[in-house]
Short mmCIF file of C-alpha atoms in Angstrom, two decimals:
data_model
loop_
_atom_site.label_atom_id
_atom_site.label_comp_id
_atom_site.label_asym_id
_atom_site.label_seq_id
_atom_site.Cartn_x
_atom_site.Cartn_y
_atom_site.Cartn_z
CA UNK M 1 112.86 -50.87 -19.30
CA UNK M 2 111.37 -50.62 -15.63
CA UNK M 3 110.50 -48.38 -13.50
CA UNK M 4 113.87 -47.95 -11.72
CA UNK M 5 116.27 -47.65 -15.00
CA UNK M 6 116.58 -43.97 -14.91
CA UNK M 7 118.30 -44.49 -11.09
CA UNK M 8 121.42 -46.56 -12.80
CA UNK M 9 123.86 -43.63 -12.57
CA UNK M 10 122.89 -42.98 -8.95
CA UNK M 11 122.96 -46.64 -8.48
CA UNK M 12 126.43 -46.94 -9.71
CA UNK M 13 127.44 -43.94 -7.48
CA UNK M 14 125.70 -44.95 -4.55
CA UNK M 15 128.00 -48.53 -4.67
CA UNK M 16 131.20 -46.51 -5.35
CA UNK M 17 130.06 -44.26 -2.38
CA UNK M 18 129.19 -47.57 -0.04
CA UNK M 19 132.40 -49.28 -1.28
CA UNK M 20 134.50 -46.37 -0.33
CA UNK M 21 132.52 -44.52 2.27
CA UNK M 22 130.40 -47.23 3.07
CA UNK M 23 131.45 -46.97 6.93
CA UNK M 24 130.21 -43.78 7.45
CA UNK M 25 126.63 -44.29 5.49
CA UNK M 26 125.80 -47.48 7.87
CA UNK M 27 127.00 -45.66 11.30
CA UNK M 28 124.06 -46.93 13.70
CA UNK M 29 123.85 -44.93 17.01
CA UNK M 30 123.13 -48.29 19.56
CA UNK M 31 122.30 -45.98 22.62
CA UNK M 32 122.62 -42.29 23.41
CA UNK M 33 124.32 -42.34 26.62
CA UNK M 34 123.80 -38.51 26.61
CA UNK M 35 123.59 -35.38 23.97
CA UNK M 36 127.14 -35.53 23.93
CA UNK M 37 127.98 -39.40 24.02
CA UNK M 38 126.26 -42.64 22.47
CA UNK M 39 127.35 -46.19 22.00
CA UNK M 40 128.49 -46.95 17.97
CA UNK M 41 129.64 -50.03 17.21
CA UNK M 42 129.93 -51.31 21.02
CA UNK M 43 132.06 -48.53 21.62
CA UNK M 44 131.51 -45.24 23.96
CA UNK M 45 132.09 -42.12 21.35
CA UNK M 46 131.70 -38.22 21.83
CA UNK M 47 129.19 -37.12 19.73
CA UNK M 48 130.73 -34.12 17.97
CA UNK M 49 129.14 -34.14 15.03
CA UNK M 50 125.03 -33.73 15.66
CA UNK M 51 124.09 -30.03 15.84
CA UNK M 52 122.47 -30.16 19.48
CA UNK M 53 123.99 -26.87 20.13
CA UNK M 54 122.56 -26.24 23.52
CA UNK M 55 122.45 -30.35 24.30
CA UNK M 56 118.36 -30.16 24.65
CA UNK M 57 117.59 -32.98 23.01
CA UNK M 58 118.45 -34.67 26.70
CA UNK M 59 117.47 -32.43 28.96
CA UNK M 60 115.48 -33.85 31.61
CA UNK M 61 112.94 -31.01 31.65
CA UNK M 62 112.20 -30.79 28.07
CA UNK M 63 112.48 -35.08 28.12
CA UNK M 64 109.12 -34.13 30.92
CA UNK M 65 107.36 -31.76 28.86
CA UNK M 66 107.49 -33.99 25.93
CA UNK M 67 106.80 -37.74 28.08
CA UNK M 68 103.80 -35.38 29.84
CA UNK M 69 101.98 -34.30 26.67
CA UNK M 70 101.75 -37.84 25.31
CA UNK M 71 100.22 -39.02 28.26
CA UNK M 72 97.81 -36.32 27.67
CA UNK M 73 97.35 -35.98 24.06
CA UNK M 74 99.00 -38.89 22.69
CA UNK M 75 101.30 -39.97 20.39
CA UNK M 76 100.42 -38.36 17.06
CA UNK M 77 97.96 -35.74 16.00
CA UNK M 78 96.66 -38.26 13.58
CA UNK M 79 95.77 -35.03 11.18
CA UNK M 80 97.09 -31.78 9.68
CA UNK M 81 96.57 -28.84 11.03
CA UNK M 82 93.53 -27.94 8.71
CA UNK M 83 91.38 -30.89 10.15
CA UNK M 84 91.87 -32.19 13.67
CA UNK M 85 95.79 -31.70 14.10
CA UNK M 86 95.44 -28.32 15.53
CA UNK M 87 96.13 -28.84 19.41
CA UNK M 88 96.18 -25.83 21.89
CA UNK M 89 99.80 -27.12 21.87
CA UNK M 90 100.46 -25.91 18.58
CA UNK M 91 98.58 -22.57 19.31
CA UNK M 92 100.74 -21.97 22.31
CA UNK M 93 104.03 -22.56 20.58
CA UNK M 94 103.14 -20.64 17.69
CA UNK M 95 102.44 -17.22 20.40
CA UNK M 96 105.53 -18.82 22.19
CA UNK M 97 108.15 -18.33 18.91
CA UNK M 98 105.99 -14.95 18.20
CA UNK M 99 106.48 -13.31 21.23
CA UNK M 100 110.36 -14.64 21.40
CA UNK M 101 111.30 -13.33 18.46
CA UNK M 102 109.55 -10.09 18.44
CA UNK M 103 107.01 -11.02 15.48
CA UNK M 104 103.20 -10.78 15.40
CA UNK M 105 102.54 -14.20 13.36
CA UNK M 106 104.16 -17.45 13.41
CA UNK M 107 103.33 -21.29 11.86
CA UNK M 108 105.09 -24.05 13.39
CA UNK M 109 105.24 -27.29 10.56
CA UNK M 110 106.26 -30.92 10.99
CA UNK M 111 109.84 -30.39 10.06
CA UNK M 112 112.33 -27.57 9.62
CA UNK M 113 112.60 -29.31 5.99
CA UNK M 114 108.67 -28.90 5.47
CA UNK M 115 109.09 -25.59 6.68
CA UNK M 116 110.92 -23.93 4.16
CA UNK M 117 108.97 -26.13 1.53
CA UNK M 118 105.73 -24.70 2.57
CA UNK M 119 107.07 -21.14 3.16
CA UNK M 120 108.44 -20.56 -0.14
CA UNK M 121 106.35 -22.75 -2.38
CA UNK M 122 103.22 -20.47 -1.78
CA UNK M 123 105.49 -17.28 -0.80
CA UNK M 124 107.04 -17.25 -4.47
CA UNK M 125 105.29 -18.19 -7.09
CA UNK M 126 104.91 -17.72 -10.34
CA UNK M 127 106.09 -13.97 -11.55
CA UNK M 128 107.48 -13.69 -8.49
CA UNK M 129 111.89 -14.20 -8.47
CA UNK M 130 113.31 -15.84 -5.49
CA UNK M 131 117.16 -14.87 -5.12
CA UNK M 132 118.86 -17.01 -2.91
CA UNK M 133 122.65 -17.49 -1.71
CA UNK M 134 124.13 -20.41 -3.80
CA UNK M 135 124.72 -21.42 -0.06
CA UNK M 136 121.56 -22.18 0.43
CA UNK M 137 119.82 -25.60 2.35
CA UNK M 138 118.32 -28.12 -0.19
CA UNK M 139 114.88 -27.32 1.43
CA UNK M 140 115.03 -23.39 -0.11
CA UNK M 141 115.88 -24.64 -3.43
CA UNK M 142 113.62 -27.43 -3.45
CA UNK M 143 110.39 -25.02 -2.09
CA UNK M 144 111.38 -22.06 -4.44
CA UNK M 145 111.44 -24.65 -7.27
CA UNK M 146 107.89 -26.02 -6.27
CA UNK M 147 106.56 -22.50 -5.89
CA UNK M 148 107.15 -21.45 -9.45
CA UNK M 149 109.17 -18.51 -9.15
CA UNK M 150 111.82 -17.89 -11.30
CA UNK M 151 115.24 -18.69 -8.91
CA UNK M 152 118.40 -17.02 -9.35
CA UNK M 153 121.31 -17.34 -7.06
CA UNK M 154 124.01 -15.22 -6.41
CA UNK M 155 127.35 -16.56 -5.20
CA UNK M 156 127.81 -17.05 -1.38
CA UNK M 157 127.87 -14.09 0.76
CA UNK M 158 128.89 -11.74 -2.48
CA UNK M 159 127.57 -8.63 -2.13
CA UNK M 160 128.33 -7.37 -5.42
CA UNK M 161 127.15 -10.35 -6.98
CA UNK M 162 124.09 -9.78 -5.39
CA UNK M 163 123.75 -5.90 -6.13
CA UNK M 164 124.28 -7.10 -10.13
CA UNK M 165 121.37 -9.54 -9.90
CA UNK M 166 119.00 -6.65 -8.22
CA UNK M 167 120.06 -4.22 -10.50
CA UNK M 168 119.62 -6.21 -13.40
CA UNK M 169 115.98 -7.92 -11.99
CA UNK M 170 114.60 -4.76 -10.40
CA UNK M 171 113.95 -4.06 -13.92
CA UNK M 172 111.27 -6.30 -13.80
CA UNK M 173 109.07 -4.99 -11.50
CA UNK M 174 108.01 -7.73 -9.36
CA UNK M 175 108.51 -8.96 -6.05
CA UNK M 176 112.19 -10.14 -5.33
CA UNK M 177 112.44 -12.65 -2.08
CA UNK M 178 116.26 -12.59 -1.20
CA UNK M 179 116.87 -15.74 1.07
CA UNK M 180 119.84 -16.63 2.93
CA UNK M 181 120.81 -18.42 6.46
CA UNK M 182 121.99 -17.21 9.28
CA UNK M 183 124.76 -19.63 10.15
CA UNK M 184 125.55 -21.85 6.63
CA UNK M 185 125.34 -25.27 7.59
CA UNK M 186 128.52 -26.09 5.37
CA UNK M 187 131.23 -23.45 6.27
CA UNK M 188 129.64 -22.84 9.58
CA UNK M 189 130.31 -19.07 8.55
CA UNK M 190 127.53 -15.97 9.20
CA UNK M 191 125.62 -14.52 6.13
CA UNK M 192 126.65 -10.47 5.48
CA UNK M 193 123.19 -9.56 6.99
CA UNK M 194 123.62 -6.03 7.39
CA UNK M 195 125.03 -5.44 3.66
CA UNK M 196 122.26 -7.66 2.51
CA UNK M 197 119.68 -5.54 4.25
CA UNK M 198 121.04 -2.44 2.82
CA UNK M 199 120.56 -3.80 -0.55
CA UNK M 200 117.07 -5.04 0.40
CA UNK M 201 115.73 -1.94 1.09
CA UNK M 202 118.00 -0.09 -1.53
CA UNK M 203 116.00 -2.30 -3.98
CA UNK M 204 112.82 -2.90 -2.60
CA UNK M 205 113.10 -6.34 -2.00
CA UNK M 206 111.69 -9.20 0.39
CA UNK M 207 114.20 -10.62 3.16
CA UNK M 208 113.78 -14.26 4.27
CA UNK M 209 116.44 -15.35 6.79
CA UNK M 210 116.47 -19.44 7.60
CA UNK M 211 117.75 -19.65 11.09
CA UNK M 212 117.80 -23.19 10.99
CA UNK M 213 121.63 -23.16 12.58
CA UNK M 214 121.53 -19.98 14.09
CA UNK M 215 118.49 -20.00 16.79
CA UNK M 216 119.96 -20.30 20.38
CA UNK M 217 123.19 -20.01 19.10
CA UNK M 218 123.46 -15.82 17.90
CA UNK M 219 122.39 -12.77 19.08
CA UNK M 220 121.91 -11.52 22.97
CA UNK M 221 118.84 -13.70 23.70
CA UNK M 222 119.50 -16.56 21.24
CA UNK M 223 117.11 -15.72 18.81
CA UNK M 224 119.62 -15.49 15.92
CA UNK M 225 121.59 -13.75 13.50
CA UNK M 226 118.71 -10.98 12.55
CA UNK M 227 118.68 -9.96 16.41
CA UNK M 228 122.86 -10.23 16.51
CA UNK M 229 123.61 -7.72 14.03
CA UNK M 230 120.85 -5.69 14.91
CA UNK M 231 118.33 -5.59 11.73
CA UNK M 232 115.72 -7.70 13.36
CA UNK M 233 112.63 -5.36 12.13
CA UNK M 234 114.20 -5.28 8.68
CA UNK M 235 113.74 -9.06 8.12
CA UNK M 236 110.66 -9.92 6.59
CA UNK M 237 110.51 -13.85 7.22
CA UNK M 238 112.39 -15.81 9.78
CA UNK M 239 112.31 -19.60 9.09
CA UNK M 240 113.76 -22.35 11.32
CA UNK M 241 114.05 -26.17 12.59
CA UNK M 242 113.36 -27.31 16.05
CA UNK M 243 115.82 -30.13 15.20
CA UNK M 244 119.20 -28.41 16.20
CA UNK M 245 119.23 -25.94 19.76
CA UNK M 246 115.41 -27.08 20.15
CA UNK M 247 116.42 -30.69 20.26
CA UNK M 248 113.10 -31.84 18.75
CA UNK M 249 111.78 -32.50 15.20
CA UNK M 250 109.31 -29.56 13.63
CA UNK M 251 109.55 -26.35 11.93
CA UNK M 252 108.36 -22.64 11.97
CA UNK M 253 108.03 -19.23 10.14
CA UNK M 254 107.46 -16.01 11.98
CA UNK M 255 106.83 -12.70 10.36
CA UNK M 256 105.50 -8.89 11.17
CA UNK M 257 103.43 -9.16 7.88
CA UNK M 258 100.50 -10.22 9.52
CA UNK M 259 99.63 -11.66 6.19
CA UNK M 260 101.52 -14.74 6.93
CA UNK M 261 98.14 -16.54 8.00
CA UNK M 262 96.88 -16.44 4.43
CA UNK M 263 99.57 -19.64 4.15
CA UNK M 264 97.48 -21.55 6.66
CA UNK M 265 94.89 -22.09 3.34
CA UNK M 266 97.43 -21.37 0.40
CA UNK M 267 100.21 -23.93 1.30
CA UNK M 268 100.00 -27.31 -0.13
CA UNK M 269 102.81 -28.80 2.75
CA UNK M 270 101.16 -27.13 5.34
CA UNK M 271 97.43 -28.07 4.57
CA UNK M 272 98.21 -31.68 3.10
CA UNK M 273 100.77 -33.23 6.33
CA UNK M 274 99.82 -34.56 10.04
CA UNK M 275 100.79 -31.85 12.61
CA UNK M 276 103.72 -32.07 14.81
CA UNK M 277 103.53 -34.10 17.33
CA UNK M 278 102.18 -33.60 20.89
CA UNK M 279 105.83 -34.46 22.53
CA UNK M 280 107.71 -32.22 20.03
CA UNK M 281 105.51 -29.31 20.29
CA UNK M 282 105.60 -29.34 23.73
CA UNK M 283 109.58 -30.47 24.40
CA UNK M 284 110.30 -27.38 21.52
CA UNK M 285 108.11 -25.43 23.69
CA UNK M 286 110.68 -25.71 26.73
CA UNK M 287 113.46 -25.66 24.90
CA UNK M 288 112.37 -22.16 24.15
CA UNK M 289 111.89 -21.26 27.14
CA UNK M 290 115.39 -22.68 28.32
CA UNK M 291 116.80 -20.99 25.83
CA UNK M 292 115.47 -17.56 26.61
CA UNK M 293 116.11 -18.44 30.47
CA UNK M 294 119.58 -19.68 30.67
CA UNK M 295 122.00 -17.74 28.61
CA UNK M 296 124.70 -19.52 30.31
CA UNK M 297 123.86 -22.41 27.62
CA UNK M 298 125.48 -19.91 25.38
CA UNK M 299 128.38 -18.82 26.52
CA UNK M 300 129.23 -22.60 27.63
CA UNK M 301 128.48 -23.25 23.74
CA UNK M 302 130.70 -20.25 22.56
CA UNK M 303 133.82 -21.41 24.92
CA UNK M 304 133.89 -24.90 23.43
CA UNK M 305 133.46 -23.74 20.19
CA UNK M 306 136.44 -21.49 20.88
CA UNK M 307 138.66 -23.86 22.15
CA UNK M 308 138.05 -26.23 19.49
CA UNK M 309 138.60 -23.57 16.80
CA UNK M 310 141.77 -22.56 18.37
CA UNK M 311 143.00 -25.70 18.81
CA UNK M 312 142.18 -27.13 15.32
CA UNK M 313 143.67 -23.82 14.09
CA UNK M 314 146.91 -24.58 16.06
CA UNK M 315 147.30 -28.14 14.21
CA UNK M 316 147.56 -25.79 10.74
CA UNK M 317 144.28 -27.84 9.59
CA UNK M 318 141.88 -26.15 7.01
CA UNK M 319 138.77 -24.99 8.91
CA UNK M 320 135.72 -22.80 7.96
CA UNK M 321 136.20 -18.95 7.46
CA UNK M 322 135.17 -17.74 11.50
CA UNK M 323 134.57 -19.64 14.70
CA UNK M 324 131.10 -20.94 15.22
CA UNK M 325 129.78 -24.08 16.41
CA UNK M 326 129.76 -25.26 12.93
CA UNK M 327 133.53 -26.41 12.37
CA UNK M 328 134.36 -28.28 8.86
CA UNK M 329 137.54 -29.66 8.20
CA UNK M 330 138.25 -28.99 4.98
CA UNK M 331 140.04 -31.98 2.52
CA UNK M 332 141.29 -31.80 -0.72
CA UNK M 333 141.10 -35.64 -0.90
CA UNK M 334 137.90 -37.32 0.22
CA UNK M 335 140.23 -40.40 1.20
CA UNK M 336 142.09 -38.41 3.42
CA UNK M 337 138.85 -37.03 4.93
CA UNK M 338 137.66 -40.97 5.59
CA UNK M 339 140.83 -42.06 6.65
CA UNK M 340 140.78 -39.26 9.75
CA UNK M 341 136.90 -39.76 9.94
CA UNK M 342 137.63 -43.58 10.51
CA UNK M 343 140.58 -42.90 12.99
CA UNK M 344 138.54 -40.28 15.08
CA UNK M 345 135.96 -43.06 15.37
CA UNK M 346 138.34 -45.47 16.64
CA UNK M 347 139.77 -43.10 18.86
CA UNK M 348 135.82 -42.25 20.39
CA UNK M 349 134.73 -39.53 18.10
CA UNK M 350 131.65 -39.05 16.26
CA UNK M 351 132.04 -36.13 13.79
CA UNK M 352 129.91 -35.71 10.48
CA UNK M 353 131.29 -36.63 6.86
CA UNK M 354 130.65 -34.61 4.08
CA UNK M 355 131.80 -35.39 0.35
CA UNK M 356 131.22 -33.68 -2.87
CA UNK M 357 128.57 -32.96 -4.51
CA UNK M 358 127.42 -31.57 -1.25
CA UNK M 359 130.00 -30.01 -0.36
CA UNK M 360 130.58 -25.69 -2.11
CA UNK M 361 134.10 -26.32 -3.53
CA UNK M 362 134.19 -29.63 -3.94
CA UNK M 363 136.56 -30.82 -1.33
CA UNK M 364 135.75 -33.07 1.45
CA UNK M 365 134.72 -31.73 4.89
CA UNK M 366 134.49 -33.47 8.19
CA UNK M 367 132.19 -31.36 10.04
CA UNK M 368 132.31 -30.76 13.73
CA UNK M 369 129.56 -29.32 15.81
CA UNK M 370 129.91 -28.01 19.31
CA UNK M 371 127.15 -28.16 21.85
CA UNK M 372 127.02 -26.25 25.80
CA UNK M 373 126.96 -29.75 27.11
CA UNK M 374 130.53 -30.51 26.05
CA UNK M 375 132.75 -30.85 28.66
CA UNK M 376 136.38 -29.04 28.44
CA UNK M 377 137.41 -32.65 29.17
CA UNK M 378 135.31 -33.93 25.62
CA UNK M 379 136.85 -31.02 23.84
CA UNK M 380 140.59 -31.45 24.68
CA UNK M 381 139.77 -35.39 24.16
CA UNK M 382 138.24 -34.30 20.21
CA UNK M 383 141.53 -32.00 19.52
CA UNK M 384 144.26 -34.42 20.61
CA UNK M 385 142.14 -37.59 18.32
CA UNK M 386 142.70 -34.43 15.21
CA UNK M 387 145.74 -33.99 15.98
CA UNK M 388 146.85 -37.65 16.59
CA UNK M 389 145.72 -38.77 12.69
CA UNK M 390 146.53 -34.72 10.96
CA UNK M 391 150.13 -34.71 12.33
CA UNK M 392 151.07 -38.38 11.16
CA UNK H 1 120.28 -18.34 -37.90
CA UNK H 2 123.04 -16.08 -37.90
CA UNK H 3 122.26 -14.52 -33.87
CA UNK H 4 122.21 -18.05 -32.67
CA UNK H 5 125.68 -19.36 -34.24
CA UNK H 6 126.70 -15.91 -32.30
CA UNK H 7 125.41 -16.43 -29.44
CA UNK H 8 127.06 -20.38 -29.46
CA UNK H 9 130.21 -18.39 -30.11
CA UNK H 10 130.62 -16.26 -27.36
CA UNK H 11 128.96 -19.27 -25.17
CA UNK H 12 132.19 -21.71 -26.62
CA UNK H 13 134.63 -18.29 -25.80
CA UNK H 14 133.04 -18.60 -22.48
CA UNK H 15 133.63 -22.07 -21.69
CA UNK H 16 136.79 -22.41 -22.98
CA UNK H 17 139.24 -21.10 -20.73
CA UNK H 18 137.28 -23.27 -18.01
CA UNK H 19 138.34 -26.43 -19.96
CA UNK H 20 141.79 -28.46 -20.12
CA UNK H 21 142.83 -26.73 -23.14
CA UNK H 22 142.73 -29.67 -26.10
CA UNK H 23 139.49 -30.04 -25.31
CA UNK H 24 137.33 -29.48 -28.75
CA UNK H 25 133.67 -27.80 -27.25
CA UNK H 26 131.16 -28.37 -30.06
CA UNK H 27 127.26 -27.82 -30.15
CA UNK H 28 126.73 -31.23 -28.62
CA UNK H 29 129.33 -31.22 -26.32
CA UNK H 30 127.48 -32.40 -23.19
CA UNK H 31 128.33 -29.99 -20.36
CA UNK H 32 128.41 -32.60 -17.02
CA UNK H 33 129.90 -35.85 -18.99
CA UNK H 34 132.53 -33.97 -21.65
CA UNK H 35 133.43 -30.54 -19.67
CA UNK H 36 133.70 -32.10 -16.22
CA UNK H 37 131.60 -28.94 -15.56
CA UNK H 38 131.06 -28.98 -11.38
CA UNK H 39 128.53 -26.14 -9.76
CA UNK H 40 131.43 -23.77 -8.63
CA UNK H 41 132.33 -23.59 -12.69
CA UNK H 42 129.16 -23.51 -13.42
CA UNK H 43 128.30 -20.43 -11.12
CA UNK H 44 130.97 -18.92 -12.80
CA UNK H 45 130.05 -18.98 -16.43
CA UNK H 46 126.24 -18.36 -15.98
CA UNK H 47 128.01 -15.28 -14.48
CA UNK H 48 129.83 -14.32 -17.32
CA UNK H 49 127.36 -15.20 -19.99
CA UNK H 50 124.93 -13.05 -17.95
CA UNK H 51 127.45 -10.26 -18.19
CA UNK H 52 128.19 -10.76 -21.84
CA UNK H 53 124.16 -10.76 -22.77
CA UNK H 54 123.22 -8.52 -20.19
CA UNK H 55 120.90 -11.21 -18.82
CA UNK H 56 119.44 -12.68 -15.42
CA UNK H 57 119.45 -16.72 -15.97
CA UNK H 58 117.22 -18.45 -14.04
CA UNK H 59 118.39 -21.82 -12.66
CA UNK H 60 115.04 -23.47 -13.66
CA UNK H 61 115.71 -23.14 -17.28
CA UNK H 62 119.11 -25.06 -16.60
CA UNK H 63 117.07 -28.71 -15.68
CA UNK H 64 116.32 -28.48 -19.39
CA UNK H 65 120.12 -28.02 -20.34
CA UNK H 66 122.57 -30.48 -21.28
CA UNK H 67 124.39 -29.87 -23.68
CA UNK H 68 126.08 -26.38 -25.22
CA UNK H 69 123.58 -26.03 -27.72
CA UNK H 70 120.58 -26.70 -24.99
CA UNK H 71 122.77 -23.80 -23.02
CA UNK H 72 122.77 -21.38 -26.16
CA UNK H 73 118.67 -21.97 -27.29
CA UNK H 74 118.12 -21.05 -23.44
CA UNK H 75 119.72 -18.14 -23.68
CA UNK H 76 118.30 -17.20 -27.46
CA UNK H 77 115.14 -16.70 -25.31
CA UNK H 78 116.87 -14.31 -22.49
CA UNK H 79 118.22 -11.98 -25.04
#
């Protein structure tokens, strides 16, 4: 028996999946022509598929910000924050995200992922319970479960669900962390914030809100769903990703509960990783500042999604439960889903493929994403290619 | 003895309607290979064995579950 035995199952599955799926797994993006359009395969495509909501990732001053700083600072930290990797950089981003979304502390991390992993594994830990949406991103589960709190979910966006689980765990008397996201990466649909913050205070609970999808995207000045529906000071923790409207790699928490520091010495993925980059600190830096400068980004971002949803909707196709930039087509039969994900390719268009187990309800999805720097022209050119391979 | 072959009862009661129906559910009945058992299902019988017992479940306990029995010693401890 070696080492690699117990991965014969997933090995198995993996060369079903590659058999099968196998074209979508070994997609290779040759060039980005743009953040809407790249080369695959020799080919031009729209890239509809890459959650660059506001199209940052190419914009020519956060491209500056981030070419400047590694002239001056250099390519990698070269340590974690605890040692040498703390660069005014990383201060100034920190009072940057604070002061943007109304919070007193904030810790940027390495990667959205490594934020949520450092966040919860010292937030809940043993004797604490973690209740999370069954929605939920891998990275909650997976820093909940290295925490040691006892994790429950409740079913997605289920209010009554959730009211039975704090009922039943209040009992316990000890600190309940409710977690959810502000846009699900999946559906693409809002979480019931409001009714969620009812029952948090009803019950005395913690509120962590992962605005991984959400940030740039909701609320009046971008900064997400807590600030669209108006409960912003009820929210306890706000994590996020640069990777999606910041168009960088890296990762924050912000909070009021000026306790958050105490995670600076208590978290294992915060203390034990290299910092974040000089060029991603400092390109997330002006994409945050972009964001809070040009709200125009937005509503450009809001009228493709719009017109995609509508059109989609027109062609009778399954889509997620509300309009947001985060569009799945839903298939009963993963084939079906590859056979349209193939076509849209050969037809220019780059969406995402997901297949089940990752998927809620076990169907297929192939999951759009819309981003401000879609042209109407891109949009109209994604809805006919859907429409071409749906209405065969 | 005689609380856990109840509690494997109502657990089997539980399961069963989630099941093509000629399919026998015994102690070792392994819940992923024999029961086809996906997370939606799953969601929705910790939910009703939670309402049955009264009980929270947490999902660590369930890395240590495989089988129906596993599932019923798991929640012996909750009760």
């Amino acid at each position: 028996m070696n080492i690699f035995d117990k991965f014969d199952k997933l090995v198995q599955a993996g060369q079903k999946l590659e058999q099968e799926f196998g074209a979508f797994f070994q997609v290779v993006m040759d060039e980005i022509l743009s953040s809407t359009e790249a080369v695959i395969n020799g080919k031009k495509v729209i890239l509809a598929g890459t959650n660059n909501y506001l199209g940052l990732s190419m914009d020519p001053e956060c491209i500056e910000a981030a070419c400047q700083a590694t002239r001056q600072n250099g390519t990698g930290t070269t340590g974690s924050r605890m040692a040498n990797g703390t660069f005014s950089g990383h201060v100034q981003l920190e009072e940057a995200l604070s002061n943007f979304l109304g919070c007193s502390n904030t810790i940027v991390f390495t990667t959205g992922y490594g934020a949520n992993l450092a966040v919860l594994s010292s937030l809940a830990g043993p004797g604490d319970i973690a209740l999370l949406d069954a929605d939920c991103h891998a990275s909650i589960y997976d820093g909940c479960r290295m925490g040691g709190a006892e994790m429950f979910r409740f079913k997605h966006n289920n209010m009554e669900d959730l009211e039975k689980r704090l009922s039943r765990l209040q009992k316990r008397k000890t600190n309940i962390l409710i977690i959810i996201e502000g846009l699900y990466s999946m559906l693409g649909d809002r979480a019931c914030i409001r009714e969620i913050v009812e029952l948090k205070e009803k019950y005395g609970a913690y509120l962590l809100v992962d605005e991984a999808h959400s940030l740039g995207v909701l609320g009046e000045n971008g900064r997400g769903l807590a600030e669209e529906a108006g409960v912003s000071d009820k929210v306890d923790f706000i994590t996020g990703t640069f990777s999606k409207s910041l168009g960088a790699t890296g990762g924050f928490c912000s909070s009021n509960h000026q306790q958050l520091e105490i995670l600076r010495y208590a978290s294992r993925p915060y203390i034990f990783t290299a910092s974040p980059s000089p060029s991603n600190i400092a390109s997330a830096r002006k994409a945050l500042e972009i964001i809070a400068t040009r709200p125009e980004l937005r509503t450009r971002l809001w009228q493709n999604t719009n017109a995609l949803y509508d059109r989609l909707s027109s062609l009778k196709l399954n889509l997620g439960p509300e309009p947001t930039p985060i569009i799945p087509v839903r298939f009963t039969d993963p084939h079906e889903a590859l056979r349209v994900w193939k076509g849209l390719l050969a037809k220019g268009v780059y969406v995402n493929m997901v297949l089940p187990p990752a998927t809620p309800d076990g169907s297929a999805f192939l999951r759009c994403s819309m981003s401000a720097s879609h042209t109407p022209e891109q949009v109209s050119t994604i809805g006919d290619a859907f429409e071409a391979l749906t209405s065969e | 003895m005689g609380e856990e072959r109840e509690v494997l009862g109502k657990i089997i009661q539980i399961l069963k309607p989630m099941v093509p129906e000629d399919t026998e559910i015994t102690p070792e009945t392994d819940l992923a290979t024999d029961l086809s058992i996906d997370s939606l299902k799953s969601m929705e019988i910790l939910a009703q064995i939670e309402d049955t017992f009264d009980i929270s479940i947490p999902i660590n306990v369930l890395a240590e579950v495989r089988t129906v029995e596993d599932l019923a010693t798991q929640i012996k401890k909750l009760i």
